[in-house]
Amino acid sequence: MALITIAFALILPTNRSDHYPSKRQLTLSKYWKQSAVPKDSAKTASPKKRTQTNDTITIVGVGDLMLGTNYPHKYLIPPNNGKDLMADVTPLIRQADVAFGNLASPVLNKGGKRKYCRDSTHCFAFRTPEAVAQNVIDSGFDVLNIGNNHINDFGKAGIVNTLQFLRKNRIPHAGLDSIPYTIFEKKGIRYGFAAFTPYDTITINMHDRSRVSRIIQHLNQHTDIVIVSVRAGGEGSAYQQLTKQPEHFAGEDRGNIYAFAHFAIDQGADIIFGHGPHVSRAIEVYKKRFIAYSLGNFCTYSGIYRKGVSGIAPIARVMVNPQGEFLMAQLVSTRQLRNGKVVIDAKQQVLKIIKRLTKLAFPKSTLHIDDKGWVSLLTTPQK
């Protein structure tokens, strides 16, 4: 049994899905025991101490990060290994107390067994070389989600090397069945992070509410601020609007992200960052906790469609107190140029879209988004 699964089981009640590994877990179990657990993930012995202070903590969240793939062609790698792709926005990322992103590709230089696809016309397999992925680290990201539909694009080799790469760079990460969460500390604040998907494979299924509850409640008991990432919803421009209903896409049950986000906060989550639709969606503050229902494509050089609404995305700067309660936020509009570079969007296209979608989804909300992207709560609903 994987080391993290053993540690988790000692603390939390288990059911069959928690206690018994899948065939794929068994295949990887030797590696998990040696190196899969981030060093800080085991810090669960002492309960959290809520810091009583008026300090403001800034947590940055962005959407998909896929800076290039050498499969199926090497020309899908950006010039200079992508060192310039996020240069313009790196200062905003580094200014955060904690910066989060969704790593939408395994990190692997070569080899690996490509995943099987029943329909090759709708199959996307990514393999990002380490030199390219290093830009994610250098840009200042502090914690990454690896629990998504691309982590297994190149099988065991891709998963193992991704974990080795992140551990080598001391980047907390979570989202696999054997790494359900991570705990890390910065500037005296202890953070918990967990990630979920609608898939019942090597990631953690958002539909397994019992397990989701145990993970988040555990983090709530042992950390100050709990950040949750979830991949859910249909994909593309037709899926921008938040329906608050279960969504189906490509023959898959992609979940009800609205219900999930509220459930996660009820269990103790403080911030929800959604992704998966490859477009931006509405935002919400529920029980003084911030939700971004989809952060879209942030830096997706190749392999992911990035024209129109798929090529614009926010940098969500969420300001909370040390208890994780929402204070204010800022949505910084970005766009990807034809060469893949991420720049600040002076036209604020994605801000206008998020304002409209938020008004549609929550017409009676007291959440106010001004023309400069600042987000605050009013005492009465805006007209």
CSV table of C-alpha atoms in Angstrom, one decimal:
chain,number,residue,atom,x,y,z
A,1,MET,CA,0.0,0.0,0.0
A,2,ALA,CA,1.3,3.5,-0.8
A,3,LEU,CA,2.9,5.4,2.0
A,4,ILE,CA,0.5,8.3,1.8
A,5,THR,CA,-2.5,5.9,1.8
A,6,ILE,CA,-1.2,4.3,4.9
A,7,ALA,CA,-0.7,7.6,6.7
A,8,PHE,CA,-4.1,8.8,5.5
A,9,ALA,CA,-5.8,5.6,6.7
A,10,LEU,CA,-4.3,6.0,10.2
A,11,ILE,CA,-6.0,9.3,10.6
A,12,LEU,CA,-9.3,9.0,8.8
A,13,PRO,CA,-12.0,6.3,8.6
A,14,THR,CA,-11.7,4.3,5.4
A,15,ASN,CA,-14.0,2.5,3.0
A,16,ARG,CA,-13.3,0.0,0.4
A,17,SER,CA,-12.3,2.6,-2.3
A,18,ASP,CA,-9.9,4.2,0.1
A,19,HIS,CA,-8.3,1.1,1.5
A,20,TYR,CA,-7.8,-1.1,-1.6
A,21,PRO,CA,-5.5,0.2,-4.3
A,22,SER,CA,-6.3,-0.1,-8.0
A,23,LYS,CA,-4.3,-2.3,-10.3
A,24,ARG,CA,-2.5,0.9,-11.5
A,25,GLN,CA,-1.7,1.8,-7.9
A,26,LEU,CA,-0.2,-1.6,-7.3
A,27,THR,CA,1.9,-1.2,-10.4
A,28,LEU,CA,3.3,2.1,-9.0
A,29,SER,CA,3.3,1.1,-5.4
A,30,LYS,CA,7.1,0.6,-5.3
A,31,TYR,CA,7.7,4.1,-6.5
A,32,TRP,CA,5.1,5.6,-4.2
A,33,LYS,CA,6.8,4.1,-1.1
A,34,GLN,CA,10.1,5.7,-2.1
A,35,SER,CA,9.3,9.1,-3.3
A,36,ALA,CA,5.7,10.1,-4.1
A,37,VAL,CA,4.9,11.8,-0.9
A,38,PRO,CA,5.9,15.5,-0.8
A,39,LYS,CA,7.9,16.1,2.4
A,40,ASP,CA,5.3,18.5,3.9
A,41,SER,CA,2.4,16.2,3.2
A,42,ALA,CA,3.1,14.2,6.3
A,43,LYS,CA,2.8,17.2,8.6
A,44,THR,CA,-0.6,16.1,10.0
A,45,ALA,CA,0.3,15.2,13.6
A,46,SER,CA,-0.7,18.5,15.3
A,47,PRO,CA,-4.0,20.3,14.8
A,48,LYS,CA,-4.0,23.8,13.3
A,49,LYS,CA,-3.8,26.9,15.4
A,50,ARG,CA,-5.9,29.7,14.0
A,51,THR,CA,-3.8,32.7,13.9
A,52,GLN,CA,-5.6,35.7,15.5
A,53,THR,CA,-4.4,38.6,13.3
A,54,ASN,CA,-5.7,41.1,10.9
A,55,ASP,CA,-3.1,40.3,8.3
A,56,THR,CA,-4.3,40.0,4.7
A,57,ILE,CA,-3.1,36.9,2.7
A,58,THR,CA,-3.1,37.0,-1.1
A,59,ILE,CA,-3.6,33.8,-2.9
A,60,VAL,CA,-3.3,33.8,-6.7
A,61,GLY,CA,-5.0,31.2,-8.8
A,62,VAL,CA,-4.7,30.6,-12.6
A,63,GLY,CA,-6.0,28.1,-15.0
A,64,ASP,CA,-4.4,25.5,-17.2
A,65,LEU,CA,-0.6,25.4,-17.6
A,66,MET,CA,0.6,23.5,-20.7
A,67,LEU,CA,3.7,25.2,-21.9
A,68,GLY,CA,4.5,22.9,-24.8
A,69,THR,CA,4.7,19.2,-25.8
A,70,ASN,CA,7.2,17.3,-27.8
A,71,TYR,CA,4.5,14.8,-28.7
A,72,PRO,CA,3.6,14.2,-31.5
A,73,HIS,CA,6.0,16.8,-32.9
A,74,LYS,CA,9.0,18.6,-31.5
A,75,TYR,CA,7.9,21.8,-33.1
A,76,LEU,CA,5.1,22.1,-30.5
A,77,ILE,CA,7.8,23.2,-28.1
A,78,PRO,CA,8.1,27.0,-27.8
A,79,PRO,CA,11.3,28.9,-28.8
A,80,ASN,CA,13.9,29.2,-26.0
A,81,ASN,CA,12.0,26.4,-24.2
A,82,GLY,CA,9.3,28.8,-23.3
A,83,LYS,CA,11.3,31.1,-21.0
A,84,ASP,CA,9.4,34.2,-22.4
A,85,LEU,CA,5.9,32.8,-22.2
A,86,MET,CA,5.0,34.1,-18.8
A,87,ALA,CA,7.6,36.8,-18.4
A,88,ASP,CA,5.1,39.7,-18.4
A,89,VAL,CA,2.9,38.2,-15.7
A,90,THR,CA,5.6,36.6,-13.5
A,91,PRO,CA,5.8,39.6,-11.1
A,92,LEU,CA,2.0,39.2,-10.3
A,93,ILE,CA,2.6,35.5,-9.6
A,94,ARG,CA,5.6,36.1,-7.4
A,95,GLN,CA,3.9,38.9,-5.4
A,96,ALA,CA,1.4,36.4,-4.0
A,97,ASP,CA,1.7,34.7,-0.6
A,98,VAL,CA,0.7,31.5,-2.4
A,99,ALA,CA,0.3,31.0,-6.2
A,100,PHE,CA,-1.6,28.1,-7.6
A,101,GLY,CA,-1.9,26.6,-11.1
A,102,ASN,CA,-3.2,23.5,-12.9
A,103,LEU,CA,-0.4,21.6,-14.4
A,104,ALA,CA,-2.1,20.1,-17.4
A,105,SER,CA,0.6,17.8,-18.7
A,106,PRO,CA,3.0,15.2,-17.4
A,107,VAL,CA,6.6,16.2,-17.2
A,108,LEU,CA,8.7,13.8,-19.3
A,109,ASN,CA,11.6,14.4,-21.8
A,110,LYS,CA,10.9,11.3,-23.9
A,111,GLY,CA,9.5,7.8,-23.9
A,112,GLY,CA,6.5,6.6,-21.9
A,113,LYS,CA,3.5,4.7,-23.2
A,114,ARG,CA,0.9,7.0,-24.7
A,115,LYS,CA,-2.6,6.5,-23.3
A,116,TYR,CA,-5.2,4.6,-25.4
A,117,CYS,CA,-7.8,6.6,-27.1
A,118,ARG,CA,-11.0,5.1,-28.6
A,119,ASP,CA,-11.4,8.1,-30.9
A,120,SER,CA,-8.1,9.4,-32.2
A,121,THR,CA,-9.7,12.6,-33.5
A,122,HIS,CA,-10.6,13.6,-30.0
A,123,CYS,CA,-7.5,12.4,-28.2
A,124,PHE,CA,-5.0,14.8,-26.8
A,125,ALA,CA,-1.8,13.5,-25.3
A,126,PHE,CA,0.8,15.9,-23.9
A,127,ARG,CA,4.5,15.4,-22.8
A,128,THR,CA,6.2,18.4,-21.5
A,129,PRO,CA,10.1,18.3,-21.3
A,130,GLU,CA,11.6,19.3,-18.0
A,131,ALA,CA,13.4,22.4,-19.5
A,132,VAL,CA,10.0,23.7,-20.5
A,133,ALA,CA,8.2,22.8,-17.3
A,134,GLN,CA,10.9,24.6,-15.3
A,135,ASN,CA,9.3,27.9,-16.4
A,136,VAL,CA,6.3,27.0,-14.2
A,137,ILE,CA,8.7,26.8,-11.2
A,138,ASP,CA,10.7,29.9,-12.1
A,139,SER,CA,7.6,32.0,-12.5
A,140,GLY,CA,6.8,31.6,-8.8
A,141,PHE,CA,4.1,28.9,-8.5
A,142,ASP,CA,4.0,27.5,-5.0
A,143,VAL,CA,1.5,24.6,-5.3
A,144,LEU,CA,0.2,22.7,-8.3
A,145,ASN,CA,-2.7,20.4,-9.2
A,146,ILE,CA,-1.6,17.3,-11.0
A,147,GLY,CA,-5.0,15.5,-10.7
A,148,ASN,CA,-6.5,16.0,-14.1
A,149,ASN,CA,-7.2,14.1,-17.3
A,150,HIS,CA,-3.7,14.5,-18.7
A,151,ILE,CA,-1.5,13.2,-15.8
A,152,ASN,CA,-1.7,9.7,-17.3
A,153,ASP,CA,-1.1,10.7,-20.9
A,154,PHE,CA,2.2,8.8,-20.9
A,155,GLY,CA,1.5,6.2,-18.3
A,156,LYS,CA,3.7,5.3,-15.4
A,157,ALA,CA,6.8,6.9,-16.8
A,158,GLY,CA,5.1,10.3,-17.1
A,159,ILE,CA,3.6,10.1,-13.6
A,160,VAL,CA,6.8,9.0,-11.9
A,161,ASN,CA,8.9,11.7,-13.6
A,162,THR,CA,6.4,14.4,-12.9
A,163,LEU,CA,6.5,13.5,-9.2
A,164,GLN,CA,10.3,13.4,-9.2
A,165,PHE,CA,10.5,16.8,-11.0
A,166,LEU,CA,8.1,18.5,-8.5
A,167,ARG,CA,9.8,17.0,-5.5
A,168,LYS,CA,13.2,18.0,-6.8
A,169,ASN,CA,11.9,21.6,-7.1
A,170,ARG,CA,10.2,21.4,-3.7
A,171,ILE,CA,6.8,22.2,-5.1
A,172,PRO,CA,3.8,20.9,-3.1
A,173,HIS,CA,1.3,19.0,-5.3
A,174,ALA,CA,-1.7,16.8,-5.0
A,175,GLY,CA,-4.6,15.2,-6.9
A,176,LEU,CA,-3.6,11.6,-7.4
A,177,ASP,CA,-5.4,8.8,-5.5
A,178,SER,CA,-2.1,8.1,-3.7
A,179,ILE,CA,-1.5,11.7,-3.0
A,180,PRO,CA,-4.9,13.0,-2.0
A,181,TYR,CA,-3.6,16.2,-0.4
A,182,THR,CA,-0.6,18.2,0.6
A,183,ILE,CA,0.2,20.4,3.5
A,184,PHE,CA,2.8,23.2,3.4
A,185,GLU,CA,3.7,26.3,5.4
A,186,LYS,CA,4.6,29.8,4.3
A,187,LYS,CA,5.2,32.8,6.5
A,188,GLY,CA,3.7,31.1,9.5
A,189,ILE,CA,0.5,30.1,7.8
A,190,ARG,CA,-0.2,26.4,7.2
A,191,TYR,CA,-2.0,25.6,3.9
A,192,GLY,CA,-3.8,22.5,2.9
A,193,PHE,CA,-4.4,21.6,-0.7
A,194,ALA,CA,-6.5,18.9,-2.4
A,195,ALA,CA,-7.7,18.3,-5.9
A,196,PHE,CA,-10.6,16.4,-7.4
A,197,THR,CA,-11.9,15.2,-10.9
A,198,PRO,CA,-15.0,13.5,-12.1
A,199,TYR,CA,-12.9,10.4,-13.0
A,200,ASP,CA,-12.6,7.1,-11.0
A,201,THR,CA,-9.1,6.2,-12.2
A,202,ILE,CA,-5.8,7.4,-10.5
A,203,THR,CA,-7.3,10.7,-9.4
A,204,ILE,CA,-9.8,11.4,-6.6
A,205,ASN,CA,-13.4,11.2,-7.8
A,206,MET,CA,-15.5,14.3,-6.9
A,207,HIS,CA,-18.6,12.1,-6.9
A,208,ASP,CA,-17.3,10.1,-3.9
A,209,ARG,CA,-18.7,12.6,-1.4
A,210,SER,CA,-17.7,10.5,1.6
A,211,ARG,CA,-14.1,10.6,0.7
A,212,VAL,CA,-14.1,14.2,-0.4
A,213,SER,CA,-15.6,15.1,3.0
A,214,ARG,CA,-12.9,13.2,4.9
A,215,ILE,CA,-10.1,14.7,3.0
A,216,ILE,CA,-11.3,18.3,3.3
A,217,GLN,CA,-12.3,17.9,7.0
A,218,HIS,CA,-8.9,16.5,7.8
A,219,LEU,CA,-7.2,19.5,6.1
A,220,ASN,CA,-9.6,21.9,7.9
A,221,GLN,CA,-8.5,20.4,11.2
A,222,HIS,CA,-4.8,20.6,10.6
A,223,THR,CA,-4.3,23.7,8.5
A,224,ASP,CA,-5.2,27.4,8.5
A,225,ILE,CA,-6.4,27.8,4.9
A,226,VAL,CA,-7.7,25.0,2.7
A,227,ILE,CA,-7.5,25.4,-1.1
A,228,VAL,CA,-9.4,23.0,-3.3
A,229,SER,CA,-9.0,22.5,-7.1
A,230,VAL,CA,-11.6,20.7,-9.1
A,231,ARG,CA,-11.8,19.7,-12.7
A,232,ALA,CA,-15.4,19.6,-13.8
A,233,GLY,CA,-17.8,20.6,-16.5
A,234,GLY,CA,-18.1,20.5,-20.3
A,235,GLU,CA,-15.5,22.0,-22.6
A,236,GLY,CA,-15.4,25.0,-24.9
A,237,SER,CA,-17.4,28.2,-25.6
A,238,ALA,CA,-20.7,26.5,-25.4
A,239,TYR,CA,-20.0,25.7,-21.7
A,240,GLN,CA,-19.2,29.1,-20.3
A,241,GLN,CA,-22.4,29.5,-18.4
A,242,LEU,CA,-22.8,28.0,-15.0
A,243,THR,CA,-25.9,25.8,-15.1
A,244,LYS,CA,-25.8,24.6,-11.5
A,245,GLN,CA,-26.7,21.2,-12.9
A,246,PRO,CA,-24.8,18.0,-13.7
A,247,GLU,CA,-22.8,18.4,-16.9
A,248,HIS,CA,-22.1,15.7,-19.5
A,249,PHE,CA,-19.4,16.0,-22.2
A,250,ALA,CA,-17.8,13.5,-24.6
A,251,GLY,CA,-19.9,10.7,-23.1
A,252,GLU,CA,-18.7,11.4,-19.6
A,253,ASP,CA,-20.4,12.6,-16.4
A,254,ARG,CA,-18.4,15.8,-15.7
A,255,GLY,CA,-20.1,16.6,-12.5
A,256,ASN,CA,-22.0,19.5,-11.0
A,257,ILE,CA,-19.3,21.9,-10.0
A,258,TYR,CA,-21.7,24.3,-8.3
A,259,ALA,CA,-23.0,21.6,-6.0
A,260,PHE,CA,-19.5,20.3,-5.4
A,261,ALA,CA,-18.0,23.7,-4.6
A,262,HIS,CA,-20.7,24.4,-2.0
A,263,PHE,CA,-20.3,20.9,-0.5
A,264,ALA,CA,-16.5,21.4,-0.3
A,265,ILE,CA,-16.9,24.7,1.5
A,266,ASP,CA,-19.5,23.1,3.9
A,267,GLN,CA,-16.8,20.6,4.7
A,268,GLY,CA,-14.2,23.2,5.5
A,269,ALA,CA,-12.6,24.4,2.2
A,270,ASP,CA,-11.8,28.1,2.0
A,271,ILE,CA,-11.0,28.7,-1.7
A,272,ILE,CA,-12.2,26.8,-4.7
A,273,PHE,CA,-10.4,27.0,-8.0
A,274,GLY,CA,-12.2,25.3,-10.9
A,275,HIS,CA,-10.8,24.3,-14.3
A,276,GLY,CA,-11.6,21.9,-17.1
A,277,PRO,CA,-13.9,23.8,-19.5
A,278,HIS,CA,-11.0,25.7,-21.1
A,279,VAL,CA,-13.0,28.9,-20.7
A,280,SER,CA,-13.6,31.2,-17.8
A,281,ARG,CA,-16.8,31.0,-15.8
A,282,ALA,CA,-18.6,32.9,-13.0
A,283,ILE,CA,-17.3,33.6,-9.6
A,284,GLU,CA,-19.1,33.5,-6.3
A,285,VAL,CA,-18.6,34.1,-2.6
A,286,TYR,CA,-20.4,31.4,-0.5
A,287,LYS,CA,-20.3,31.5,3.3
A,288,LYS,CA,-17.4,34.1,3.1
A,289,ARG,CA,-15.4,31.7,0.9
A,290,PHE,CA,-14.3,32.5,-2.7
A,291,ILE,CA,-15.2,30.3,-5.7
A,292,ALA,CA,-13.9,30.6,-9.3
A,293,TYR,CA,-15.9,28.1,-11.3
A,294,SER,CA,-13.4,28.0,-14.1
A,295,LEU,CA,-10.1,29.9,-14.6
A,296,GLY,CA,-9.8,28.9,-18.3
A,297,ASN,CA,-6.6,28.5,-20.3
A,298,PHE,CA,-3.8,30.6,-18.7
A,299,CYS,CA,-0.7,29.5,-20.6
A,300,THR,CA,-1.3,26.8,-23.2
A,301,TYR,CA,1.2,27.1,-25.9
A,302,SER,CA,0.3,24.0,-27.9
A,303,GLY,CA,-2.2,21.2,-27.9
A,304,ILE,CA,-5.1,23.2,-26.4
A,305,TYR,CA,-7.3,25.5,-28.5
A,306,ARG,CA,-6.7,29.1,-27.5
A,307,LYS,CA,-8.6,31.3,-30.0
A,308,GLY,CA,-11.4,33.6,-29.0
A,309,VAL,CA,-12.7,33.0,-25.4
A,310,SER,CA,-10.3,30.1,-25.0
A,311,GLY,CA,-7.3,32.4,-25.2
A,312,ILE,CA,-8.3,34.8,-22.5
A,313,ALA,CA,-8.2,34.1,-18.8
A,314,PRO,CA,-7.9,35.8,-15.4
A,315,ILE,CA,-5.3,35.9,-12.8
A,316,ALA,CA,-7.4,35.6,-9.7
A,317,ARG,CA,-5.8,37.5,-6.8
A,318,VAL,CA,-7.9,36.4,-3.8
A,319,MET,CA,-7.4,38.3,-0.5
A,320,VAL,CA,-8.4,36.4,2.7
A,321,ASN,CA,-7.8,36.7,6.4
A,322,PRO,CA,-5.8,34.0,8.2
A,323,GLN,CA,-9.0,32.1,8.8
A,324,GLY,CA,-9.6,31.9,5.0
A,325,GLU,CA,-12.5,34.3,5.0
A,326,PHE,CA,-12.9,36.4,1.8
A,327,LEU,CA,-11.9,40.0,2.1
A,328,MET,CA,-11.7,41.1,-1.5
A,329,ALA,CA,-10.3,40.0,-4.8
A,330,GLN,CA,-8.9,41.3,-8.1
A,331,LEU,CA,-9.4,39.7,-11.5
A,332,VAL,CA,-6.5,40.6,-13.7
A,333,SER,CA,-7.3,40.1,-17.4
A,334,THR,CA,-4.7,38.3,-19.6
A,335,ARG,CA,-4.6,37.0,-23.1
A,336,GLN,CA,-2.4,34.7,-25.0
A,337,LEU,CA,-0.8,36.2,-28.1
A,338,ARG,CA,-0.4,34.2,-31.4
A,339,ASN,CA,3.1,33.3,-30.3
A,340,GLY,CA,1.7,31.9,-27.0
A,341,LYS,CA,3.0,34.6,-24.7
A,342,VAL,CA,0.7,35.6,-21.8
A,343,VAL,CA,0.2,39.4,-21.5
A,344,ILE,CA,-2.0,41.7,-19.6
A,345,ASP,CA,-5.1,42.4,-21.6
A,346,ALA,CA,-5.8,46.2,-21.7
A,347,LYS,CA,-9.2,45.5,-23.2
A,348,GLN,CA,-10.1,43.4,-20.1
A,349,GLN,CA,-12.0,41.0,-22.3
A,350,VAL,CA,-12.2,38.2,-19.7
A,351,LEU,CA,-13.2,40.5,-16.9
A,352,LYS,CA,-16.3,41.7,-18.9
A,353,ILE,CA,-17.2,38.0,-19.6
A,354,ILE,CA,-16.9,37.0,-16.0
A,355,LYS,CA,-19.0,40.0,-14.8
A,356,ARG,CA,-21.7,39.0,-17.3
A,357,LEU,CA,-21.6,35.3,-16.4
A,358,THR,CA,-21.6,36.1,-12.7
A,359,LYS,CA,-24.7,38.3,-13.0
A,360,LEU,CA,-26.5,35.6,-15.0
A,361,ALA,CA,-25.6,32.9,-12.5
A,362,PHE,CA,-26.3,34.9,-9.3
A,363,PRO,CA,-28.7,37.8,-10.1
A,364,LYS,CA,-29.4,38.5,-6.4
A,365,SER,CA,-25.8,38.3,-5.3
A,366,THR,CA,-24.2,41.0,-3.2
A,367,LEU,CA,-20.9,40.4,-5.0
A,368,HIS,CA,-19.7,43.5,-6.9
A,369,ILE,CA,-17.1,43.4,-9.7
A,370,ASP,CA,-15.9,46.9,-10.7
A,371,ASP,CA,-14.5,47.9,-14.1
A,372,LYS,CA,-10.9,47.5,-12.9
A,373,GLY,CA,-11.5,43.9,-11.8
A,374,TRP,CA,-11.8,44.5,-8.0
A,375,VAL,CA,-14.3,42.2,-6.3
A,376,SER,CA,-16.0,43.0,-3.1
A,377,LEU,CA,-19.2,42.2,-1.2
A,378,LEU,CA,-21.9,44.9,-0.9
A,379,THR,CA,-24.5,45.1,1.9
A,380,THR,CA,-27.3,44.8,-0.6
A,381,PRO,CA,-27.6,43.1,-4.0
A,382,GLN,CA,-26.4,45.3,-6.9
A,383,LYS,CA,-29.0,46.4,-9.4
